[in-house]
Short mmCIF file of C-alpha atoms in Angstrom, two decimals:
data_model
loop_
_atom_site.label_atom_id
_atom_site.label_comp_id
_atom_site.label_asym_id
_atom_site.label_seq_id
_atom_site.Cartn_x
_atom_site.Cartn_y
_atom_site.Cartn_z
CA MET F 1 0.05 0.07 -0.05
CA MET F 2 1.35 3.45 -0.97
CA LEU F 3 1.46 5.90 2.08
CA PRO F 4 3.77 7.98 0.14
CA LEU F 5 3.93 11.39 2.20
CA GLN F 6 4.19 9.70 5.54
CA ALA F 7 7.89 8.57 4.69
CA ALA F 8 8.59 11.74 3.01
CA GLY F 9 10.16 14.11 5.68
CA GLU F 10 10.04 17.12 3.55
CA LEU F 11 6.34 17.77 3.73
CA ASN F 12 4.61 18.72 7.03
CA ILE F 13 1.82 16.17 7.38
CA SER F 14 -0.45 17.82 9.89
CA PHE F 15 -3.80 19.37 10.35
CA LYS F 16 -3.53 23.03 8.91
CA PRO F 17 -6.58 24.97 10.09
CA LEU F 18 -6.67 27.71 7.28
CA GLY F 19 -5.79 25.12 4.34
CA ALA F 20 -8.53 22.82 5.75
CA ALA F 21 -11.03 25.86 5.67
CA ILE F 22 -10.26 26.65 2.28
CA VAL F 23 -10.78 23.26 0.94
CA PHE F 24 -13.74 22.51 3.05
CA LEU F 25 -15.57 25.71 1.70
CA MET F 26 -14.62 24.99 -1.88
CA MET F 27 -16.05 21.31 -1.55
CA ALA F 28 -19.21 23.04 -0.07
CA SER F 29 -19.46 25.41 -2.90
CA PHE F 30 -19.08 22.68 -5.60
CA LEU F 31 -21.96 20.98 -3.62
CA ALA F 32 -23.93 23.77 -3.73
CA ILE F 33 -23.47 24.44 -7.34
CA GLY F 34 -24.32 20.71 -8.15
CA TYR F 35 -27.85 21.29 -6.09
CA LEU F 36 -28.62 24.48 -8.04
CA PHE F 37 -27.92 23.33 -11.43
CA LYS F 38 -29.28 19.74 -10.74
CA VAL F 39 -30.81 18.06 -13.91
CA ALA F 40 -34.19 16.31 -14.75
CA ASP F 41 -33.72 15.31 -18.28
CA THR F 42 -30.96 13.77 -20.44
CA GLU F 43 -30.17 16.94 -22.54
CA GLY F 44 -28.99 18.64 -19.19
CA MET F 45 -27.60 15.50 -18.13
CA TRP F 46 -25.26 14.74 -20.90
CA VAL F 47 -24.82 18.13 -23.19
CA ALA F 48 -26.04 20.82 -20.51
CA GLY F 49 -29.03 21.70 -22.90
CA ARG F 50 -26.55 22.84 -25.81
CA GLY F 51 -26.76 26.33 -24.39
CA ILE F 52 -23.13 26.84 -23.00
CA GLY F 53 -21.26 30.01 -24.21
CA TYR F 54 -17.55 30.00 -25.58
CA VAL F 55 -16.03 31.78 -22.76
CA GLU F 56 -17.69 29.74 -20.11
CA ASN F 57 -17.05 26.54 -22.27
CA GLY F 58 -13.47 27.52 -22.69
CA MET F 59 -13.03 27.80 -19.11
CA ALA F 60 -14.81 24.59 -18.38
CA ILE F 61 -12.58 22.81 -21.15
CA ALA F 62 -9.37 24.30 -19.44
CA ALA F 63 -10.74 23.00 -15.90
CA ASN F 64 -11.63 19.76 -17.59
CA TRP F 65 -8.37 19.62 -18.94
CA MET F 66 -6.02 20.77 -16.44
CA SER F 67 -6.29 17.80 -14.07
CA ALA F 68 -4.18 16.82 -11.15
CA ALA F 69 -1.74 15.50 -13.86
CA SER F 70 -1.53 19.32 -15.18
CA TYR F 71 -1.66 21.12 -11.63
CA LEU F 72 0.45 18.64 -9.95
CA GLY F 73 1.90 15.95 -12.21
CA LEU F 74 3.14 18.14 -14.97
CA ALA F 75 5.47 20.31 -12.68
CA GLY F 76 6.38 16.78 -11.03
CA LEU F 77 7.29 15.08 -14.16
CA ILE F 78 9.52 17.99 -15.24
CA ALA F 79 10.98 18.06 -11.64
CA LEU F 80 11.80 14.39 -11.87
CA SER F 81 12.42 14.11 -15.55
CA GLY F 82 13.71 17.22 -16.71
CA PHE F 83 13.84 17.56 -20.63
CA TYR F 84 11.55 14.72 -21.07
CA GLY F 85 8.66 16.43 -18.98
CA LEU F 86 8.71 19.03 -21.88
CA ALA F 87 7.11 16.30 -24.11
CA PHE F 88 3.88 16.52 -21.89
CA VAL F 89 3.70 20.38 -22.31
CA VAL F 90 4.30 20.18 -26.18
CA GLY F 91 1.77 17.15 -26.36
CA TRP F 92 -1.03 18.49 -24.16
CA THR F 93 -0.99 21.93 -25.93
CA THR F 94 -0.40 21.03 -29.56
CA GLY F 95 -3.60 18.70 -29.39
CA TYR F 96 -5.87 21.88 -29.26
CA PHE F 97 -4.60 23.32 -32.56
CA VAL F 98 -5.49 19.87 -34.45
CA LEU F 99 -8.71 19.97 -32.66
CA LEU F 100 -9.44 23.52 -33.61
CA ILE F 101 -8.54 23.39 -37.31
CA PHE F 102 -10.11 19.44 -37.89
CA LEU F 103 -12.69 18.50 -35.25
CA ALA F 104 -14.32 21.07 -33.10
CA ALA F 105 -16.78 22.73 -35.60
CA GLN F 106 -17.30 19.41 -37.59
CA MET F 107 -18.16 17.47 -34.58
CA ARG F 108 -20.48 20.01 -33.26
CA ARG F 109 -22.38 20.04 -36.73
CA PHE F 110 -22.65 16.41 -36.53
CA GLY F 111 -24.43 17.01 -33.35
CA LYS F 112 -24.77 13.84 -31.04
CA TYR F 113 -24.71 13.29 -27.31
CA THR F 114 -21.40 11.48 -26.98
CA ALA F 115 -18.34 10.22 -28.70
CA PRO F 116 -19.74 6.59 -28.90
CA ASP F 117 -22.93 8.33 -30.34
CA PHE F 118 -20.78 9.75 -32.96
CA VAL F 119 -18.93 6.51 -33.78
CA GLY F 120 -22.13 4.39 -33.82
CA ASP F 121 -24.22 6.52 -35.96
CA ARG F 122 -21.49 7.68 -38.37
CA PHE F 123 -20.33 3.98 -39.18
CA ASN F 124 -23.76 2.38 -38.70
CA SER F 125 -22.54 -0.20 -36.48
CA SER F 126 -23.86 -1.31 -33.08
CA THR F 127 -20.53 -3.17 -32.40
CA ALA F 128 -18.37 0.18 -33.39
CA ARG F 129 -20.53 1.80 -30.74
CA ALA F 130 -19.84 -0.83 -28.14
CA ILE F 131 -16.06 -1.05 -28.58
CA ALA F 132 -16.06 2.97 -28.47
CA ALA F 133 -18.22 2.92 -25.32
CA PHE F 134 -15.75 0.34 -23.77
CA THR F 135 -12.85 2.57 -24.83
CA THR F 136 -14.60 5.64 -23.22
CA LEU F 137 -14.98 3.76 -19.84
CA LEU F 138 -11.25 2.53 -19.95
CA ILE F 139 -10.03 6.05 -20.40
CA ALA F 140 -12.22 7.39 -17.67
CA TYR F 141 -11.03 4.56 -15.22
CA VAL F 142 -7.43 4.91 -15.98
CA TYR F 143 -7.58 8.67 -16.24
CA SER F 144 -9.45 8.98 -12.96
CA VAL F 145 -7.13 7.12 -11.03
CA GLY F 146 -4.57 9.71 -11.24
CA GLN F 147 -6.89 12.28 -10.16
CA ALA F 148 -8.27 10.31 -7.04
CA SER F 149 -4.41 9.65 -6.28
CA GLY F 150 -3.94 13.71 -6.45
CA MET F 151 -6.79 14.19 -4.13
CA GLY F 152 -5.50 11.82 -1.66
CA LEU F 153 -2.09 13.42 -1.78
CA VAL F 154 -3.32 16.97 -1.34
CA GLY F 155 -6.07 15.91 1.33
CA GLN F 156 -3.18 14.04 3.23
CA TYR F 157 -0.96 17.20 3.36
CA VAL F 158 -3.76 19.65 4.35
CA PHE F 159 -5.72 17.44 6.73
CA GLY F 160 -2.93 15.56 8.38
CA LEU F 161 -4.75 12.22 7.87
CA ASP F 162 -3.66 9.03 6.21
CA PHE F 163 -3.56 8.56 2.39
CA VAL F 164 -6.24 6.00 2.40
CA PRO F 165 -9.09 7.87 4.13
CA MET F 166 -8.37 10.83 2.37
CA VAL F 167 -8.71 9.22 -1.06
CA ILE F 168 -11.99 7.59 -0.03
CA VAL F 169 -13.58 10.75 1.46
CA MET F 170 -12.64 13.21 -1.47
CA MET F 171 -13.94 10.73 -3.82
CA ALA F 172 -17.02 10.43 -1.91
CA ILE F 173 -17.57 13.91 -2.11
CA THR F 174 -16.81 14.09 -5.95
CA VAL F 175 -19.32 11.26 -6.65
CA GLY F 176 -21.95 13.00 -4.73
CA TYR F 177 -21.74 16.31 -6.37
CA LEU F 178 -21.53 14.81 -9.79
CA ALA F 179 -24.58 12.30 -9.26
CA LEU F 180 -26.60 15.25 -8.47
CA SER F 181 -25.54 17.73 -10.83
CA GLY F 182 -25.15 16.09 -14.22
CA MET F 183 -23.29 18.00 -17.30
CA LEU F 184 -24.93 21.37 -16.68
CA GLY F 185 -24.05 21.72 -12.78
CA ALA F 186 -20.50 20.07 -13.80
CA THR F 187 -20.19 22.76 -16.37
CA LYS F 188 -21.02 25.42 -14.04
CA GLY F 189 -18.85 23.95 -11.44
CA MET F 190 -15.92 23.63 -13.84
CA ALA F 191 -15.93 27.38 -14.56
CA VAL F 192 -15.80 28.01 -10.80
CA GLN F 193 -12.99 25.35 -10.27
CA TYR F 194 -10.85 26.99 -13.25
CA VAL F 195 -11.04 30.39 -11.43
CA ILE F 196 -9.68 28.65 -8.32
CA LEU F 197 -7.02 26.56 -9.64
CA ILE F 198 -5.39 29.17 -12.07
CA VAL F 199 -5.42 31.76 -9.10
CA ALA F 200 -3.88 29.33 -6.96
CA PHE F 201 -1.31 28.12 -9.05
CA LEU F 202 -0.23 31.55 -10.54
CA VAL F 203 -0.17 32.91 -6.94
CA GLY F 204 1.91 29.89 -5.92
CA VAL F 205 4.30 30.37 -8.72
CA PHE F 206 4.70 34.23 -8.34
CA ALA F 207 5.14 33.99 -4.42
CA VAL F 208 7.77 31.20 -4.77
CA GLY F 209 9.65 32.87 -7.25
CA TRP F 210 9.69 36.05 -5.23
CA PHE F 211 10.39 34.84 -1.85
CA HIS F 212 12.86 32.24 -3.06
CA GLN F 213 14.85 34.04 -5.94
CA GLY F 214 13.29 37.64 -5.88
CA MET F 215 11.79 36.88 -9.51
CA PHE F 216 9.07 39.20 -10.84
CA LEU F 217 8.20 36.85 -13.76
CA PRO F 218 9.48 33.58 -12.83
CA GLN F 219 7.88 32.05 -16.18
CA ILE F 220 10.78 33.69 -17.71
CA GLN F 221 13.64 34.38 -15.35
CA TYR F 222 13.75 30.73 -14.06
CA GLY F 223 15.91 30.37 -16.96
CA ALA F 224 18.75 31.82 -15.09
CA LEU F 225 18.61 28.73 -12.82
CA ILE F 226 19.32 26.02 -15.45
CA SER F 227 22.82 26.35 -15.17
CA ASP F 228 22.82 25.83 -11.52
CA LEU F 229 20.57 22.81 -11.73
CA SER F 230 21.71 19.28 -12.62
CA THR F 231 22.17 18.36 -16.30
CA GLN F 232 19.59 15.63 -15.58
CA PHE F 233 17.00 18.44 -15.41
CA SER F 234 17.92 20.30 -18.64
CA GLU F 235 20.34 18.37 -21.00
CA PRO F 236 17.91 16.85 -23.71
CA PHE F 237 17.29 13.24 -23.79
CA VAL F 238 19.29 12.14 -20.74
CA ASN F 239 16.22 10.85 -19.07
CA ALA F 240 14.67 9.24 -22.10
CA PRO F 241 16.02 8.51 -25.39
CA PHE F 242 14.89 10.63 -28.54
CA TYR F 243 12.27 7.84 -29.75
CA VAL F 244 10.56 8.10 -26.47
CA TRP F 245 10.22 11.81 -26.28
CA VAL F 246 8.84 11.90 -29.75
CA ALA F 247 6.40 8.85 -29.16
CA THR F 248 5.31 10.45 -25.99
CA ALA F 249 4.53 13.79 -27.57
CA PHE F 250 2.82 12.16 -30.48
CA SER F 251 0.50 10.14 -28.28
CA LEU F 252 -0.41 13.24 -26.22
CA VAL F 253 -1.12 15.26 -29.39
CA PHE F 254 -3.41 12.76 -31.01
CA GLY F 255 -4.84 11.56 -27.61
CA THR F 256 -5.96 15.00 -27.02
CA CYS F 257 -7.98 15.00 -29.96
CA GLY F 258 -9.67 11.56 -29.18
CA LEU F 259 -10.47 12.09 -25.47
CA PRO F 260 -14.51 11.73 -25.18
CA HIS F 261 -14.46 14.01 -22.15
CA VAL F 262 -12.78 16.76 -24.10
CA LEU F 263 -14.83 16.20 -27.56
CA VAL F 264 -18.30 16.22 -25.62
CA ARG F 265 -17.39 19.95 -24.81
CA PHE F 266 -18.37 20.86 -28.41
CA TYR F 267 -21.81 19.25 -27.98
CA THR F 268 -22.59 21.34 -25.09
CA VAL F 269 -22.29 24.79 -27.26
CA GLN F 270 -25.02 26.55 -29.23
CA ASN F 271 -23.31 26.06 -32.62
CA GLU F 272 -20.26 25.43 -34.52
CA ARG F 273 -18.67 29.13 -34.46
CA THR F 274 -18.95 28.93 -30.65
CA ALA F 275 -17.39 25.48 -30.79
CA ARG F 276 -14.27 26.97 -32.56
CA TRP F 277 -14.03 30.04 -30.29
CA SER F 278 -14.48 27.47 -27.12
CA THR F 279 -11.34 25.97 -28.21
CA VAL F 280 -9.54 29.35 -28.60
CA SER F 281 -10.46 30.47 -25.45
CA GLY F 282 -9.69 27.00 -23.71
CA LEU F 283 -6.32 27.02 -25.18
CA PHE F 284 -5.58 30.46 -23.76
CA PHE F 285 -6.73 29.38 -20.30
CA ILE F 286 -4.81 26.25 -20.40
CA MET F 287 -1.58 28.27 -21.64
CA LEU F 288 -1.73 30.34 -18.35
CA LEU F 289 -0.86 27.12 -16.20
CA TYR F 290 1.41 25.21 -18.77
CA TRP F 291 3.45 28.26 -19.21
CA SER F 292 4.00 28.27 -15.73
CA ALA F 293 4.50 24.60 -14.89
CA PRO F 294 8.24 24.40 -15.83
CA ALA F 295 9.05 27.53 -13.62
CA MET F 296 7.44 25.72 -10.67
CA ALA F 297 9.23 22.63 -11.38
CA ALA F 298 12.77 24.45 -11.72
CA LEU F 299 12.12 26.46 -8.38
CA GLY F 300 11.00 23.08 -6.71
CA VAL F 301 14.26 21.40 -7.67
CA ASP F 302 16.38 24.25 -6.43
CA LEU F 303 14.26 24.60 -3.23
CA PHE F 304 14.61 20.83 -2.60
CA ALA F 305 18.51 20.74 -3.12
CA ALA F 306 18.94 24.16 -1.05
CA VAL F 307 16.88 22.80 2.01
CA ASN F 308 18.39 19.51 2.33
CA ASN F 309 21.91 20.83 1.59
CA ILE F 310 22.41 18.29 -1.37
CA SER F 311 23.73 18.91 -4.82
CA PRO F 312 21.25 19.41 -7.79
CA ASP F 313 22.69 15.67 -9.28
CA THR F 314 21.61 14.26 -5.81
CA VAL F 315 18.07 15.42 -6.21
CA PHE F 316 17.52 12.84 -9.17
CA ALA F 317 19.42 10.20 -7.23
CA ALA F 318 16.93 7.44 -5.84
CA ALA F 319 14.87 8.38 -2.77
CA ASP F 320 16.77 6.15 -0.51
CA ALA F 321 19.91 7.97 -1.61
CA GLY F 322 18.56 11.09 -0.62
CA GLY F 323 16.91 11.99 -3.92
CA MET F 324 13.37 13.26 -4.46
CA SER F 325 10.74 10.53 -4.31
CA GLY F 326 7.86 10.20 -6.88
CA ALA F 327 5.51 11.25 -4.21
CA GLU F 328 7.42 14.37 -3.49
CA GLY F 329 7.64 15.05 -7.20
CA ASP F 330 3.91 14.73 -7.58
CA VAL F 331 3.21 17.37 -4.97
CA ILE F 332 6.28 19.47 -6.01
CA VAL F 333 3.79 22.39 -6.59
CA VAL F 334 2.58 22.38 -2.88
CA LEU F 335 6.15 21.08 -1.72
CA ALA F 336 7.67 24.33 -3.25
CA ALA F 337 5.41 26.71 -1.71
CA GLN F 338 6.17 24.96 1.91
CA LEU F 339 9.92 24.95 1.37
CA ALA F 340 9.69 28.48 0.30
CA GLU F 341 8.47 29.26 3.75
CA LEU F 342 5.21 30.91 2.31
CA PRO F 343 2.35 31.74 4.71
CA GLN F 344 0.23 28.56 5.78
CA TRP F 345 -2.84 30.01 4.44
CA LEU F 346 -1.26 30.48 0.99
CA VAL F 347 0.03 27.02 0.96
CA GLY F 348 -3.36 25.85 1.59
CA PHE F 349 -4.88 27.97 -1.17
CA VAL F 350 -2.13 26.30 -3.49
CA ALA F 351 -3.38 23.00 -2.13
CA ALA F 352 -7.07 23.93 -2.81
CA GLY F 353 -6.35 24.36 -6.27
CA ALA F 354 -4.85 21.25 -7.00
CA MET F 355 -8.10 19.71 -5.41
CA ALA F 356 -10.24 21.76 -7.65
CA ALA F 357 -8.09 20.73 -10.76
CA ALA F 358 -8.71 17.05 -9.86
CA ILE F 359 -12.28 17.22 -9.10
CA ALA F 360 -12.96 19.33 -12.40
CA THR F 361 -11.35 16.63 -14.60
CA THR F 362 -13.01 13.83 -12.76
CA ALA F 363 -16.38 15.49 -13.18
CA GLY F 364 -15.89 15.47 -17.04
CA LEU F 365 -14.55 11.78 -16.98
CA PHE F 366 -17.47 10.41 -14.95
CA ILE F 367 -20.01 12.29 -16.93
CA THR F 368 -18.82 10.72 -20.25
CA ALA F 369 -18.58 7.40 -18.43
CA SER F 370 -22.09 7.52 -17.11
CA SER F 371 -23.45 8.75 -20.66
CA ALA F 372 -21.63 5.69 -22.32
CA VAL F 373 -23.32 3.15 -20.15
CA ALA F 374 -26.81 4.95 -19.78
CA HIS F 375 -27.02 6.25 -23.23
CA ASP F 376 -24.68 4.27 -25.53
CA ILE F 377 -24.91 0.92 -24.14
CA TYR F 378 -28.26 0.68 -22.38
CA THR F 379 -30.65 2.97 -24.44
CA GLU F 380 -28.94 2.47 -27.86
CA LEU F 381 -28.10 -1.31 -27.58
CA ILE F 382 -30.30 -2.95 -24.92
CA ASN F 383 -33.48 -0.86 -24.24
CA PRO F 384 -34.41 1.75 -27.19
CA ASP F 385 -37.56 2.40 -25.09
CA ALA F 386 -35.94 3.56 -21.98
CA THR F 387 -37.41 6.71 -20.21
CA GLN F 388 -35.42 9.62 -19.41
CA ARG F 389 -35.78 8.95 -15.60
CA GLN F 390 -34.35 5.33 -16.20
CA GLN F 391 -31.28 6.90 -18.20
CA ILE F 392 -30.66 9.48 -15.58
CA LEU F 393 -31.00 6.83 -12.72
CA LEU F 394 -28.37 4.40 -14.44
CA GLY F 395 -26.23 7.41 -15.35
CA ARG F 396 -25.97 8.28 -11.71
CA ALA F 397 -25.45 4.47 -10.71
CA THR F 398 -22.47 4.34 -13.17
CA ILE F 399 -20.82 7.32 -11.45
CA VAL F 400 -21.16 5.57 -8.04
CA ALA F 401 -19.82 2.42 -9.45
CA MET F 402 -16.91 4.27 -11.34
CA GLY F 403 -16.08 6.00 -8.05
CA ALA F 404 -15.80 2.98 -6.04
CA ILE F 405 -13.64 1.12 -8.48
CA VAL F 406 -11.43 4.24 -9.16
CA THR F 407 -11.15 4.69 -5.48
CA LEU F 408 -10.04 1.33 -4.68
CA THR F 409 -7.49 1.45 -7.54
CA ALA F 410 -6.06 4.76 -6.20
CA LEU F 411 -5.30 3.39 -2.78
CA ASP F 412 -2.27 1.84 -4.31
CA PRO F 413 -1.74 3.45 -7.70
CA PRO F 414 0.81 1.62 -10.35
CA ALA F 415 2.53 4.80 -11.29
CA LEU F 416 2.98 8.63 -11.13
CA ILE F 417 -0.01 10.87 -11.70
CA GLY F 418 1.26 12.05 -15.07
CA GLU F 419 1.98 8.70 -16.52
CA LEU F 420 -1.17 7.26 -15.44
CA VAL F 421 -2.90 10.15 -17.32
CA ALA F 422 -0.73 9.52 -20.48
CA LEU F 423 -1.83 5.89 -20.74
CA ALA F 424 -5.39 7.17 -21.43
CA PHE F 425 -3.87 9.76 -23.98
CA SER F 426 -2.26 6.72 -25.77
CA LEU F 427 -5.61 4.72 -25.73
CA ALA F 428 -7.46 7.52 -27.30
CA ALA F 429 -4.87 8.17 -30.00
CA LEU F 430 -4.82 4.69 -30.95
CA VAL F 431 -8.87 3.62 -30.97
CA LEU F 432 -10.91 6.89 -31.09
CA PHE F 433 -8.96 9.64 -32.82
CA PRO F 434 -8.73 7.97 -36.30
CA MET F 435 -12.21 7.09 -36.13
CA PHE F 436 -12.89 10.83 -35.45
CA PHE F 437 -10.64 12.12 -38.22
CA LEU F 438 -11.36 9.77 -40.89
CA GLY F 439 -15.08 9.79 -40.04
CA LEU F 440 -15.52 13.65 -40.42
CA TRP F 441 -13.20 13.98 -43.33
CA TRP F 442 -13.34 10.95 -45.72
CA GLU F 443 -17.06 9.98 -46.32
CA ASN F 444 -16.11 6.54 -47.82
CA THR F 445 -14.81 5.43 -44.22
CA ASN F 446 -17.53 2.65 -43.84
CA ARG F 447 -18.37 0.11 -41.05
CA GLN F 448 -15.97 -2.65 -41.68
CA GLY F 449 -13.00 -0.23 -41.83
CA ALA F 450 -13.95 1.11 -38.43
CA LEU F 451 -14.14 -2.04 -36.61
CA ALA F 452 -10.88 -3.26 -38.17
CA GLY F 453 -9.18 0.04 -37.12
CA MET F 454 -10.61 0.20 -33.71
CA THR F 455 -9.67 -3.40 -33.05
CA THR F 456 -6.28 -3.09 -34.21
CA GLY F 457 -5.59 -0.08 -31.87
CA LEU F 458 -7.19 -1.45 -28.91
CA THR F 459 -4.87 -4.55 -29.25
CA ILE F 460 -1.64 -2.63 -29.63
CA TRP F 461 -2.77 -0.68 -26.43
CA ILE F 462 -3.65 -3.64 -24.21
CA LEU F 463 -0.43 -5.53 -25.50
CA ALA F 464 1.90 -2.43 -24.66
CA VAL F 465 0.34 -1.76 -21.14
CA VAL F 466 0.57 -5.67 -20.17
CA ASN F 467 4.21 -5.65 -21.47
CA ASP F 468 5.20 -2.47 -19.68
CA LEU F 469 3.04 -2.56 -16.53
CA ILE F 470 1.82 -6.06 -15.95
CA MET F 471 3.88 -9.00 -17.37
CA PRO F 472 6.74 -8.15 -19.64
CA PHE F 473 7.06 -10.33 -22.63
CA SER F 474 9.15 -8.67 -25.32
CA GLU F 475 12.02 -6.26 -24.90
CA VAL F 476 11.61 -5.20 -28.67
CA TYR F 477 8.03 -4.57 -28.23
CA GLY F 478 8.57 -2.54 -25.25
CA GLU F 479 11.32 -0.26 -26.81
CA PHE F 480 9.14 0.48 -29.96
CA VAL F 481 5.77 0.53 -28.73
CA PRO F 482 5.97 1.78 -25.17
CA ALA F 483 2.79 1.89 -23.29
CA ILE F 484 2.88 5.73 -23.12
CA GLY F 485 3.97 6.41 -26.63
CA ALA F 486 2.29 3.37 -28.37
CA ALA F 487 0.47 5.87 -30.71
CA LEU F 488 3.50 6.77 -32.76
CA PRO F 489 3.78 3.49 -34.43
CA GLY F 490 0.34 2.20 -33.85
CA THR F 491 -1.94 5.28 -34.92
CA PRO F 492 -0.53 5.49 -38.52
CA LEU F 493 -1.29 1.61 -38.75
CA VAL F 494 -4.78 2.22 -37.53
CA PHE F 495 -5.32 4.72 -40.16
CA ALA F 496 -4.09 2.34 -42.72
CA VAL F 497 -5.84 -0.73 -41.79
CA THR F 498 -9.25 1.41 -41.59
CA ILE F 499 -8.67 2.96 -45.28
CA ILE F 500 -7.64 -0.33 -46.75
CA VAL F 501 -10.47 -2.29 -45.48
CA SER F 502 -12.83 0.47 -46.21
CA LEU F 503 -11.71 0.41 -49.88
CA ALA F 504 -11.72 -3.28 -50.11
CA THR F 505 -15.31 -3.44 -49.00
CA THR F 506 -18.70 -1.88 -49.68
CA GLU F 507 -18.87 2.05 -49.42
CA PRO F 508 -21.14 3.63 -46.75
CA PRO F 509 -24.82 4.53 -47.60
CA GLU F 510 -25.49 7.65 -49.26
CA LYS F 511 -27.12 9.04 -46.51
CA THR F 512 -23.98 8.72 -44.44
CA LYS F 513 -21.98 10.32 -46.98
CA LYS F 514 -24.37 13.43 -47.04
CA MET F 515 -24.15 13.66 -43.19
CA VAL F 516 -20.24 14.00 -43.58
CA ARG F 517 -20.66 16.76 -46.30
CA GLN F 518 -23.15 18.52 -43.76
CA CYS F 519 -20.38 18.79 -41.12
CA HIS F 520 -18.38 21.00 -43.63
CA SER F 521 -21.26 22.95 -44.88
CA PRO F 522 -21.17 26.78 -44.52
CA LYS F 523 -25.01 26.89 -43.85
CA PRO F 524 -25.92 27.79 -40.31
CA MET F 525 -27.56 24.92 -38.26
CA GLY F 526 -30.11 25.21 -35.63
CA GLN F 527 -28.91 25.00 -31.91
CA GLN F 528 -30.77 21.50 -31.83
CA GLN F 529 -30.11 20.52 -35.18
CA THR F 530 -27.96 17.46 -36.07
CA ALA F 531 -26.33 16.86 -39.38
CA GLU F 532 -28.77 13.67 -39.47
CA ASP F 533 -31.84 15.83 -39.22
CA VAL F 534 -30.54 18.27 -41.91
CA VAL F 535 -30.08 15.42 -44.38
CA SER F 536 -33.35 13.99 -43.58
CA THR F 537 -35.24 17.25 -44.32
CA ASP F 538 -33.24 18.93 -47.46
CA GLY F 539 -30.93 16.24 -48.66
CA GLY F 540 -27.93 18.03 -47.15
CA GLN F 541 -26.86 19.01 -50.57
CA THR F 542 -25.26 22.13 -49.59
CA PRO F 543 -21.50 22.07 -50.84
CA ALA F 544 -18.61 22.14 -48.52
CA ASP F 545 -16.53 24.92 -47.41
CA ASP F 546 -13.70 23.22 -45.85
#
């Protein structure tokens, strides 16, 4: 059982009244928002009534995106892995440019409830819908374990309790908030959560930079520390070879474009124009944190070495040799604030921001998981006559069940927060992104091609995870198809398989082709209209402008 911070002498594991009060008030406000915006129908439960504006949706995208892996794990990865950690910065931001150009508006015009909904209707296949729903559940599970672990670590620091009860308590509160609120309440909560987490992170960075080094703008001035830090921190490809760096960045770029809880944000807005501007505003809000994370990592490493009176090289040694442990790296943002001797209330506020980040992402993940079960599996495949009440009850039951499974796994997580999250990105890049891209941009992609491609991607990912984390069976496979970077060799293969099989088999129906063309039409659509609605009424003959 991992009780990481108990063994970490650097962190002050004790009850902090001010920090606890801040976290308590924040959690209470989330529950209040969930109650005020509780939903009674599936439209509000899954897509927030399709009435969210681009600024609010951009903040929700950023909060949804900047999980514990971003708030805690990104700085931790850079602190422990140096230059390799920048692959995560590059990958997790570049993906939004691909989303903006190729997917955001087109996905909104297609106009469904969920990612599996798109796959099932675009490829006219219940089996493809089932595979997409299973992949959505798997992504939500793997991704959420990192969030629950982050909640436990921060809760342990703030409340001074053991890691295990903190994971259980924080996840119980999160599950209650989500089961009550649905997507509408979760979106309203995410906007508030974004404000909390970004203010907390930026205040922490500026305060640590000022108190430790007298920096006015640490995001730029931290470069002066590079020569004083270990070559393990700054020298390229020391902690990971070039291939692994590129493979990781590639998986994160295209995994971003395949994450169901990200893509569903485009279904919550009024139209395709709002979808595009949501991406732009979301990227801006994300930039504020990602620009600052390397600075916090550098300051944290420098502080860790100074406080412990060790050389920067020793920081990167094994924990039992005096180096920074994985647990300390995972909470480097909070640890740096403490080592800089910031006021206790400020350290507590920084910790509260981490909690807000974890809860916001867990919200998006659990809502997509619940919709995959209640809408895509139960309603679409098992009981087409299911009432809205039945769907909402099953969705809430799924949130509770998912919360229990994630909590049990998070009690002894198999990897660092950022590494766990990266596995979910690799899966999304292998299985879902090729279907979204080809489904929207090549009208001849058919059911047989989609099934062959998705099966190939899922097989590649499962073998990579088993080989890396569970039961190694091939050094060669592990070298060229690492679990985190499996998309580099795998995604092009999935594209090739999907295209070849589609060309060798029957073309999709003409109605499906017209739906694809409608996704690229310049003609405005109604707020509740889908591409299928337009095709059914006027044939969808408007020429494309993309």
